[in-house]
Short mmCIF file of C-alpha atoms in Angstrom, two decimals:
data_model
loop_
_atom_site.label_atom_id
_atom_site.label_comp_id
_atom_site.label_asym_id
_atom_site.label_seq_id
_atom_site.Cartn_x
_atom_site.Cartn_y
_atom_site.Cartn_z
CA UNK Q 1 0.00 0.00 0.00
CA UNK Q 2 1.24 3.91 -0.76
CA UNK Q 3 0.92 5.92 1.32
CA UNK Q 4 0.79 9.72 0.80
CA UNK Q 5 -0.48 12.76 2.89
CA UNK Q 6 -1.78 15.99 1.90
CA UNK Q 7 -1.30 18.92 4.43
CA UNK Q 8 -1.69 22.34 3.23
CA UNK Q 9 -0.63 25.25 5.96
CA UNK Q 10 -4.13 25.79 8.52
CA UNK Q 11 -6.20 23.40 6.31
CA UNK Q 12 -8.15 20.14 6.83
CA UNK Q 13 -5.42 17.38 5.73
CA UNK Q 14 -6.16 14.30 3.49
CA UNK Q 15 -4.51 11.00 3.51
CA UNK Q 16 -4.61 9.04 0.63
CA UNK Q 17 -4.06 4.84 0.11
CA UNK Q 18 -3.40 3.32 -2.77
CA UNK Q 19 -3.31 -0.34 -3.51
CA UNK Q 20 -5.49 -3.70 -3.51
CA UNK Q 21 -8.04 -3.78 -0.11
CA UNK Q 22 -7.80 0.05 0.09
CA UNK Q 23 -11.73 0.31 -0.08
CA UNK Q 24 -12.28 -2.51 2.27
CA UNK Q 25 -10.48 -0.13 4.86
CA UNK Q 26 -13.25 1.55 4.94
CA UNK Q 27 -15.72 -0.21 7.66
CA UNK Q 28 -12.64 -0.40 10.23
CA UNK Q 29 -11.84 3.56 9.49
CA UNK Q 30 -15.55 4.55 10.45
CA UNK Q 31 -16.31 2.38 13.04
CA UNK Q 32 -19.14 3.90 14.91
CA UNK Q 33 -20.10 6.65 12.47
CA UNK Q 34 -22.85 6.90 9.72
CA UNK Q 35 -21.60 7.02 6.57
CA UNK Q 36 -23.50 7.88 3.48
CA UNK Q 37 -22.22 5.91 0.50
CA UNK Q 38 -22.83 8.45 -3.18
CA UNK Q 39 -22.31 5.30 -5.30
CA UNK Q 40 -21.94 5.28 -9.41
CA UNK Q 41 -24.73 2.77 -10.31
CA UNK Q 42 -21.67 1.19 -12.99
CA UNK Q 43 -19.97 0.01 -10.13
CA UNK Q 44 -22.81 -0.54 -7.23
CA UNK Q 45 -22.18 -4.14 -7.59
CA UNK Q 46 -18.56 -4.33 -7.39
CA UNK Q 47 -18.45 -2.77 -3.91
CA UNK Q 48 -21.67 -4.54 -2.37
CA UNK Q 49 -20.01 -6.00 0.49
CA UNK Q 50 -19.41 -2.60 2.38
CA UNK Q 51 -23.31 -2.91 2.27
CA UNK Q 52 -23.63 -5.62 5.24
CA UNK Q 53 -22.42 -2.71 7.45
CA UNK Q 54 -25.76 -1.42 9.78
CA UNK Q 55 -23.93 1.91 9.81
CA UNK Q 56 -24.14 2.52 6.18
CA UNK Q 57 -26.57 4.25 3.79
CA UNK Q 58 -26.50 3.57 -0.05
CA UNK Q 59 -27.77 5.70 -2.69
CA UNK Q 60 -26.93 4.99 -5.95
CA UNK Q 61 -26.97 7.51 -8.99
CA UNK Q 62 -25.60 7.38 -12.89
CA UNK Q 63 -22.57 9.56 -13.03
CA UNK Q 64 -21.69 11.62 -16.14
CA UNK Q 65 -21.66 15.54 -16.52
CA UNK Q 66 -25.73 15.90 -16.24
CA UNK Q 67 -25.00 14.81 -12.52
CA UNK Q 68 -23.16 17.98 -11.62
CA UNK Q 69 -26.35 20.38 -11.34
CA UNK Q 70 -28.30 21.91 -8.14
CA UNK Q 71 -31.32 19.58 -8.59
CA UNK Q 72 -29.22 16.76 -7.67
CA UNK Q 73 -27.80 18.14 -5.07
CA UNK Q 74 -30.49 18.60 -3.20
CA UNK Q 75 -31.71 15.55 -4.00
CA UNK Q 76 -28.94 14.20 -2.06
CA UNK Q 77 -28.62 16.60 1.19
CA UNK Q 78 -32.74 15.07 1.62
CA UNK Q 79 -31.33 11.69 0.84
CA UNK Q 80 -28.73 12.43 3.37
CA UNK Q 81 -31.86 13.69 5.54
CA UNK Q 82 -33.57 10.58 5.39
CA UNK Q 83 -30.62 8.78 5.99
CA UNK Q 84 -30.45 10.01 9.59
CA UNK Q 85 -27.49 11.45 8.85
CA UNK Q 86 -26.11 13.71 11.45
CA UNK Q 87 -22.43 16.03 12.14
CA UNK Q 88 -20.50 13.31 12.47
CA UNK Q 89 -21.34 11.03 9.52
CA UNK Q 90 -19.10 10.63 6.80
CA UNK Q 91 -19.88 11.12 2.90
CA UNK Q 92 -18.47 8.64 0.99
CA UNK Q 93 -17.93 8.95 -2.95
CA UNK Q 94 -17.37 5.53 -4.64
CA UNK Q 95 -17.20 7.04 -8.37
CA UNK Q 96 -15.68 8.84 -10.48
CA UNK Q 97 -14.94 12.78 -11.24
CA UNK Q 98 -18.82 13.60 -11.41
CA UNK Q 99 -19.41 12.15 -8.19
CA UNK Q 100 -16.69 13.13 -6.17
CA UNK Q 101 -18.01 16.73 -7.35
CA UNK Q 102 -21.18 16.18 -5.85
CA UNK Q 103 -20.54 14.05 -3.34
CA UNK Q 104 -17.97 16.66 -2.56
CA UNK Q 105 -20.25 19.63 -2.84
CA UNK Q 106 -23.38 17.91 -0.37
CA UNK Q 107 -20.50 17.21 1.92
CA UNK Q 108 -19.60 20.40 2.55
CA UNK Q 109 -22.98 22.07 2.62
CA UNK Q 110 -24.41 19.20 4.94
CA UNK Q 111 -25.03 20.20 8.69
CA UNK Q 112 -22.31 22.88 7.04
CA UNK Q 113 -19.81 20.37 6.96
CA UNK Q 114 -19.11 16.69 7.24
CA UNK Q 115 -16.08 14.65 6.58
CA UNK Q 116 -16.12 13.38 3.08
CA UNK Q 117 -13.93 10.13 1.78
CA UNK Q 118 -13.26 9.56 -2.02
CA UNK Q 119 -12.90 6.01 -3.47
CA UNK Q 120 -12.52 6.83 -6.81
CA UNK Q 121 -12.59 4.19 -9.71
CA UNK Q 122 -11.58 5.56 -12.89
CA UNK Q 123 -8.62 6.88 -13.85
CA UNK Q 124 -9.41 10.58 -14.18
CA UNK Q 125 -10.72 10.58 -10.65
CA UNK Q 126 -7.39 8.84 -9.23
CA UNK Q 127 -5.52 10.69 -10.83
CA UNK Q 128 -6.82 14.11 -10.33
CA UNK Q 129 -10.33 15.11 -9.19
CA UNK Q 130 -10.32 12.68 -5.77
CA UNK Q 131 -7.25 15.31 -3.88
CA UNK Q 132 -7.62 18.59 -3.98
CA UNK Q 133 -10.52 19.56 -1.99
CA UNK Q 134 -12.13 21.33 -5.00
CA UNK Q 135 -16.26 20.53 -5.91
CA UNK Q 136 -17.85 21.90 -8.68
CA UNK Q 137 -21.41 21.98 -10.45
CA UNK Q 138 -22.32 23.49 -13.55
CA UNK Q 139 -25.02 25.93 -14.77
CA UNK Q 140 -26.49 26.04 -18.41
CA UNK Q 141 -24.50 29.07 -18.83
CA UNK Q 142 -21.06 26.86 -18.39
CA UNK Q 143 -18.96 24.32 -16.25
CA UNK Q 144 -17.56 24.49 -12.92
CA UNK Q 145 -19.30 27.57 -12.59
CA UNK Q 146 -20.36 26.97 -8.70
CA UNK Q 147 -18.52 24.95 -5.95
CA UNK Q 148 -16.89 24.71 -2.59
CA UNK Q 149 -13.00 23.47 -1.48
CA UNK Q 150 -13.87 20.91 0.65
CA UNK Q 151 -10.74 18.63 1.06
CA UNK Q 152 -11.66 14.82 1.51
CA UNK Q 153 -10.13 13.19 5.28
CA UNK Q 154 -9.55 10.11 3.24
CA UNK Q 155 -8.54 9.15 -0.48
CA UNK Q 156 -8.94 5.20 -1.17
CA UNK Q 157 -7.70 4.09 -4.25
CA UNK Q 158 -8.11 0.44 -5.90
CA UNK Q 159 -6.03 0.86 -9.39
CA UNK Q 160 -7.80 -2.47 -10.08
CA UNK Q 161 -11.39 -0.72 -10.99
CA UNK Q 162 -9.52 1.36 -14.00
CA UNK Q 163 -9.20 -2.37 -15.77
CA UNK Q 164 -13.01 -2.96 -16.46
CA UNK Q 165 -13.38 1.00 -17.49
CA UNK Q 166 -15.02 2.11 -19.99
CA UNK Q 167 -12.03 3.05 -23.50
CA UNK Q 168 -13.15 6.44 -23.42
CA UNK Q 169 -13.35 6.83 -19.87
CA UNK Q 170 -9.72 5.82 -19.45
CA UNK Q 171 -8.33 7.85 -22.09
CA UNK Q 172 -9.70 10.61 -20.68
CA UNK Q 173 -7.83 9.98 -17.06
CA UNK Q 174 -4.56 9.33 -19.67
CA UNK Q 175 -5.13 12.90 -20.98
CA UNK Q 176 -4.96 14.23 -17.37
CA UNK Q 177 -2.03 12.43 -16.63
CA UNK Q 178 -0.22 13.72 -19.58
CA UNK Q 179 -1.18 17.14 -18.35
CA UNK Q 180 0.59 16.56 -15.32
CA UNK Q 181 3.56 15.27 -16.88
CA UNK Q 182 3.37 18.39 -18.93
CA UNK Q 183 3.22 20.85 -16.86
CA UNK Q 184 4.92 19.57 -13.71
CA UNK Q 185 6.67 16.53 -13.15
CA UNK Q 186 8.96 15.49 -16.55
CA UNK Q 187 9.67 11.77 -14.81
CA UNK Q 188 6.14 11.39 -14.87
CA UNK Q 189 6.09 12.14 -18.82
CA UNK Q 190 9.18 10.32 -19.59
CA UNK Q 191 7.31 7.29 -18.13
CA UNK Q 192 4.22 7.80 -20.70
CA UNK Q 193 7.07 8.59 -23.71
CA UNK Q 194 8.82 5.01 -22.63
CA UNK Q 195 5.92 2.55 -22.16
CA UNK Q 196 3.13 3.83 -24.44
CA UNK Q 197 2.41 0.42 -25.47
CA UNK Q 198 2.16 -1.51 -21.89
CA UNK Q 199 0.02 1.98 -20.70
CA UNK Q 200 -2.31 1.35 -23.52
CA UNK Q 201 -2.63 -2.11 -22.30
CA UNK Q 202 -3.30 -0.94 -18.52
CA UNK Q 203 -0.85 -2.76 -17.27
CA UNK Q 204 -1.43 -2.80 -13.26
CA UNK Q 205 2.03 -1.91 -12.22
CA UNK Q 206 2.78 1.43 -14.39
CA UNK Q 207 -1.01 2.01 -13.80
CA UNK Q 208 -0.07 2.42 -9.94
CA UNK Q 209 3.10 4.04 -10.66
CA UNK Q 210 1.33 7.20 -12.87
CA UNK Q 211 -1.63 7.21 -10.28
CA UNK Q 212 1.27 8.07 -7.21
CA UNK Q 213 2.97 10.44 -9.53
CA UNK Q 214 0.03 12.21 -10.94
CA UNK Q 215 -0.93 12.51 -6.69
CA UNK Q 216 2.73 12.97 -5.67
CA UNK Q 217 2.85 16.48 -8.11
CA UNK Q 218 -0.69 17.78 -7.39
CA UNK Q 219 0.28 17.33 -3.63
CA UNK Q 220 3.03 19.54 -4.20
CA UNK Q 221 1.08 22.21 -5.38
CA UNK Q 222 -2.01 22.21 -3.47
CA UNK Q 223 -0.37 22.18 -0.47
CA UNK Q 224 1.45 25.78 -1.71
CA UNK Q 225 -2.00 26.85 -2.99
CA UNK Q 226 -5.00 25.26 -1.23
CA UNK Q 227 -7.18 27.95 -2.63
CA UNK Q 228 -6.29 28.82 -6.44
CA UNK Q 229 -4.94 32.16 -6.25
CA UNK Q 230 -1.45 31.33 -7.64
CA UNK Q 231 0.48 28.20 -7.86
CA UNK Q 232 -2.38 25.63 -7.92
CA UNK Q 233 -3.62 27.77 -11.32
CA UNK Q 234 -1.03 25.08 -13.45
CA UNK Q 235 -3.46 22.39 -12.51
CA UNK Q 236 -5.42 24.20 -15.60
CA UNK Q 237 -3.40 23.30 -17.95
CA UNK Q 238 -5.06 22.23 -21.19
CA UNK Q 239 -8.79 23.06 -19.24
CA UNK Q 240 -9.55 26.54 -20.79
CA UNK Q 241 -10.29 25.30 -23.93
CA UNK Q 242 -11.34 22.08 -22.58
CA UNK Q 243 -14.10 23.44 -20.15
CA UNK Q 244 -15.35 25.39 -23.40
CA UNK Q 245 -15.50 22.89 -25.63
CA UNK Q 246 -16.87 20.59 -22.87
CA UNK Q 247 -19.93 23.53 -22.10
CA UNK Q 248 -20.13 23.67 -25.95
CA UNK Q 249 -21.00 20.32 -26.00
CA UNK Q 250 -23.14 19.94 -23.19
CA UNK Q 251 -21.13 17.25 -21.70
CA UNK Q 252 -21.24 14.73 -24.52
CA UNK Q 253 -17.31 14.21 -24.97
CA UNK Q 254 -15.36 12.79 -22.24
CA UNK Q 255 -13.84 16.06 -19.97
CA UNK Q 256 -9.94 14.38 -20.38
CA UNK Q 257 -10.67 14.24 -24.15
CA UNK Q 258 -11.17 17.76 -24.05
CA UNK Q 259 -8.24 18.93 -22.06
CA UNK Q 260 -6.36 17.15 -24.73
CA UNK Q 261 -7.79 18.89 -27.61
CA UNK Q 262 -6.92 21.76 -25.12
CA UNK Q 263 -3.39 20.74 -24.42
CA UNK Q 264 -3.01 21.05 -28.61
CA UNK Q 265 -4.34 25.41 -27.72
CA UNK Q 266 -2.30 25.64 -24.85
CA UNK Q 267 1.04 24.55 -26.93
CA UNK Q 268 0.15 26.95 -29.72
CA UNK Q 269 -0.62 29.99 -27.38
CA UNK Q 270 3.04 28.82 -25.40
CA UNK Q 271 4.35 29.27 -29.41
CA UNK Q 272 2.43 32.93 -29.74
CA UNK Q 273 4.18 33.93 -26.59
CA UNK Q 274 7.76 32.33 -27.31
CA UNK Q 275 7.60 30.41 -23.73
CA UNK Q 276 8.17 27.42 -24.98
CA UNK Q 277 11.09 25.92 -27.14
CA UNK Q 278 9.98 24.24 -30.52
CA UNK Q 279 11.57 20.91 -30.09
CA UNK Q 280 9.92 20.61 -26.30
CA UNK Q 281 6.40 21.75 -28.03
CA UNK Q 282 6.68 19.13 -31.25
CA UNK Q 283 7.56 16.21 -28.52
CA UNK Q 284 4.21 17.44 -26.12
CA UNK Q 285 2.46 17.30 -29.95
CA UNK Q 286 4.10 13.58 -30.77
CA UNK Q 287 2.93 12.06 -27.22
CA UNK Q 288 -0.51 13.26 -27.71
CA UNK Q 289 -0.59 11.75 -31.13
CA UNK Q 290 1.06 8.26 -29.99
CA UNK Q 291 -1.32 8.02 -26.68
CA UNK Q 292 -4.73 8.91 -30.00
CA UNK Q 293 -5.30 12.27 -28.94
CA UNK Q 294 -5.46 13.77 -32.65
CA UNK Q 295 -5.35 18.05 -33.37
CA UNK Q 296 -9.23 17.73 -34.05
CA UNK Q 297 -11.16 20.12 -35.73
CA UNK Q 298 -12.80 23.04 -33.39
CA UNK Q 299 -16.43 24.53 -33.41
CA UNK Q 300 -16.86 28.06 -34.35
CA UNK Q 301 -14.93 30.47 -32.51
CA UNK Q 302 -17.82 32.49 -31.88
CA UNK Q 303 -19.34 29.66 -30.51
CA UNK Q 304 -16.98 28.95 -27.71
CA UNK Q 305 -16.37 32.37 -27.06
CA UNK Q 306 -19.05 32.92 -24.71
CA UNK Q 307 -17.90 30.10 -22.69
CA UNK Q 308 -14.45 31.29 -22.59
CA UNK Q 309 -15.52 34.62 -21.42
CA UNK Q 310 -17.43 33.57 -18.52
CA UNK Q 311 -14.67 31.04 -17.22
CA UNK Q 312 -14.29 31.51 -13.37
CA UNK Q 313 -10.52 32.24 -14.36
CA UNK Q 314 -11.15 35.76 -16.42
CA UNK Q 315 -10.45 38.86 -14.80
CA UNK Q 316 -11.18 42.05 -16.54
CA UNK Q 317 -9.81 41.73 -20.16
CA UNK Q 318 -7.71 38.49 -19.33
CA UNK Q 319 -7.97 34.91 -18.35
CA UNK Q 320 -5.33 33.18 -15.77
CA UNK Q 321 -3.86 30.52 -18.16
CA UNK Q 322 -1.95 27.71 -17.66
CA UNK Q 323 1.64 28.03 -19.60
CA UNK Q 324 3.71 25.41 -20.93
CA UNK Q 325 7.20 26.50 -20.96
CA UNK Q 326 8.72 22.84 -21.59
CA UNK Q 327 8.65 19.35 -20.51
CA UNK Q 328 7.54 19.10 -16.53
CA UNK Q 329 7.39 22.98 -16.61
CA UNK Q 330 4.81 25.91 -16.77
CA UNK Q 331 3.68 28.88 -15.43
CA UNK Q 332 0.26 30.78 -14.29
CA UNK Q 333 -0.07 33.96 -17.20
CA UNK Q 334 -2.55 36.59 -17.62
CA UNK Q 335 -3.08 35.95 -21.69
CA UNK Q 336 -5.71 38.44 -23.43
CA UNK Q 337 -8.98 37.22 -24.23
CA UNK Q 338 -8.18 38.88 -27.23
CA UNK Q 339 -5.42 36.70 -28.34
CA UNK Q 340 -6.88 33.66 -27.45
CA UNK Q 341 -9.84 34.83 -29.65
CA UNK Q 342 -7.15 35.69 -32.49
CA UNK Q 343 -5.25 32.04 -32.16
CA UNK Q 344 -9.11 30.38 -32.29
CA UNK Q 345 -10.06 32.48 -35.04
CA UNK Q 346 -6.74 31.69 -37.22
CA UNK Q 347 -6.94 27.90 -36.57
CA UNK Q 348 -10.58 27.39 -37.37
CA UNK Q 349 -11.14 30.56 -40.00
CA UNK Q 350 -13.52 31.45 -38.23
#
């Protein structure tokens, strides 16, 4: 089992397991306490035995992006209601990123505030969403748009549950590890350079190896930045684009598959700026390509535009963007709308 620990200065701290029987821990960790179970009905039945527990409550719901909206929060918090749940129960999110954000979300709002626990089982969740502390829902008017930082006490993560995943929900938790090999840790991307083939495959042991070093990096910089206001901003990397063309289309493609496609913007804004060298931005371009991520065509630029302007990163006349600058390196930048209009608008002609 790995062990790692996330402590950011005068916050709540999270410890996170990974490894086989890490979400069987979880009846000897809350003995005595309630605990509310947010389960993803695709894998209710895989986790059934934490059921036979008299302490715990099990509602079930269908992830995906149509899950992240006000309606079913509250839906929950009465759940949570009828549950007898009181200030000392736990929330626990057996999913992936979609519920973790709500699960995440109730949790803090409940009895205003009760100790959440992730279990996340795909590889988008383990690898990102599940540490942090951040919860999000969306509005029709874009993603992410309202949300809470409510760090989870405990992350419990069974690599095992990314082998039955869905293709497309696994190459969108590859896409987010690539971002973090991007931006912040270059072992982590030499890794995904070296074994592309035995990655594609899932094999078990690099599986658990990216999952720590994904963690291992994001730990590094929440624990500078709990809050967003500086570091923690490189997390975004390839998501400015992403959460636009996500909003665009209403949730239908797979968020990692669109922080790819946004990876592709973020490299040719890093050329724009000269911030990155050539060489390090054709080898980000060539990793993409070998792990299927293809330069697809964009909508409209007037299209996502709207969606770009209303991101919760924009400030005045600029948007705090995530910066490449070369492998395992970037930088938090205050880029003009403008210009990000101008590098949409050349690409697409439109």
């Amino acid at each position: 089992m790995i062990h790692l620990r996330c402590q950011p200065t005068n916050e709540r701290p999270s410890d996170v397991r990974i490894g086989a029987g890490a979400l069987a821990a979880v009846p000897g960790l809350a003995q005595g306490r309630r605990v509310f179970a947010l389960v993803d009905s695709c894998i209710a039945d895989r986790c059934e035995a934490l059921r036979a527990g008299p302490n715990f409550a099990w509602h079930v719901r269908e992830g995906g992006e149509a899950l992240k909206s006000l309606a079913s929060a509250e839906s929950v918090l009465r759940a949570m209601v009828q549950a007898q749940c009181d200030r000392r129960s736990i929330l626990l999110a057996i999913g992936g990123g979609t519920i973790g954000d709500l699960g995440g979300f109730c949790a803090s709002l409940f009895a205003r505030g009760i100790e959440l626990w992730h279990a996340p089982t795909t590889l988008l969740a383990m690898v990102d969403s599940a540490v942090g502390g951040k919860t999000a829902l969306n509005l029709p008017e874009g993603k992410n748009l309202i949300g809470t930082i409510h760090p989870a006490a405990q992350v419990l993560i069974e690599p095992a549950f990314v082998q039955s995943e869905p293709e497309s929900g696994y190459r969108s938790g590859l896409a987010e590890a690539i971002k973090m090999g991007l931006g912040l840790d270059a072992d982590l991307w030499e890794l995904l350079e070296r074994e592309p083939e035995r990655i594609l495959r899932r094999d078990p042991d690099l599986l658990t190896d990216i999952v720590h070093r994904s963690l291992a990096a994001k730990i590094a910089v929440v624990e500078q930045d709990p809050h967003e206001t500086g570091l923690r901003r490189l997390l975004n990397l390839g998501h400015t684009l992403g959460h636009a063309l996500e909003a665009h289309d209403q949730g239908r493609t797979p968020h990692g598959l669109c922080v790819a496609r946004g990876l592709w913007f973020a490299l040719d804004v890093a050329r724009e700026l000269a911030s990155i060298r050539e060489h390090d931005a054709l080898r980000a371009q060539s990793l993409l390509q070998r792990y299927g991520f293809a330069r697809t065509p964009l909508p409209p630029t007037k299209a996502l535009m709207p969606f770009l302007a209303r991101d919760k990163k924009v400030e005045g006349s600029s948007i705090h963007f995530a910066l490449p600058t070369g492998i395992g390196r970037s930088e938090p930048r205050a880029v003009p709308i403008a210009l990000l209009q101008s590098l949409l608008e050349r690409e697409s002609g439109r």
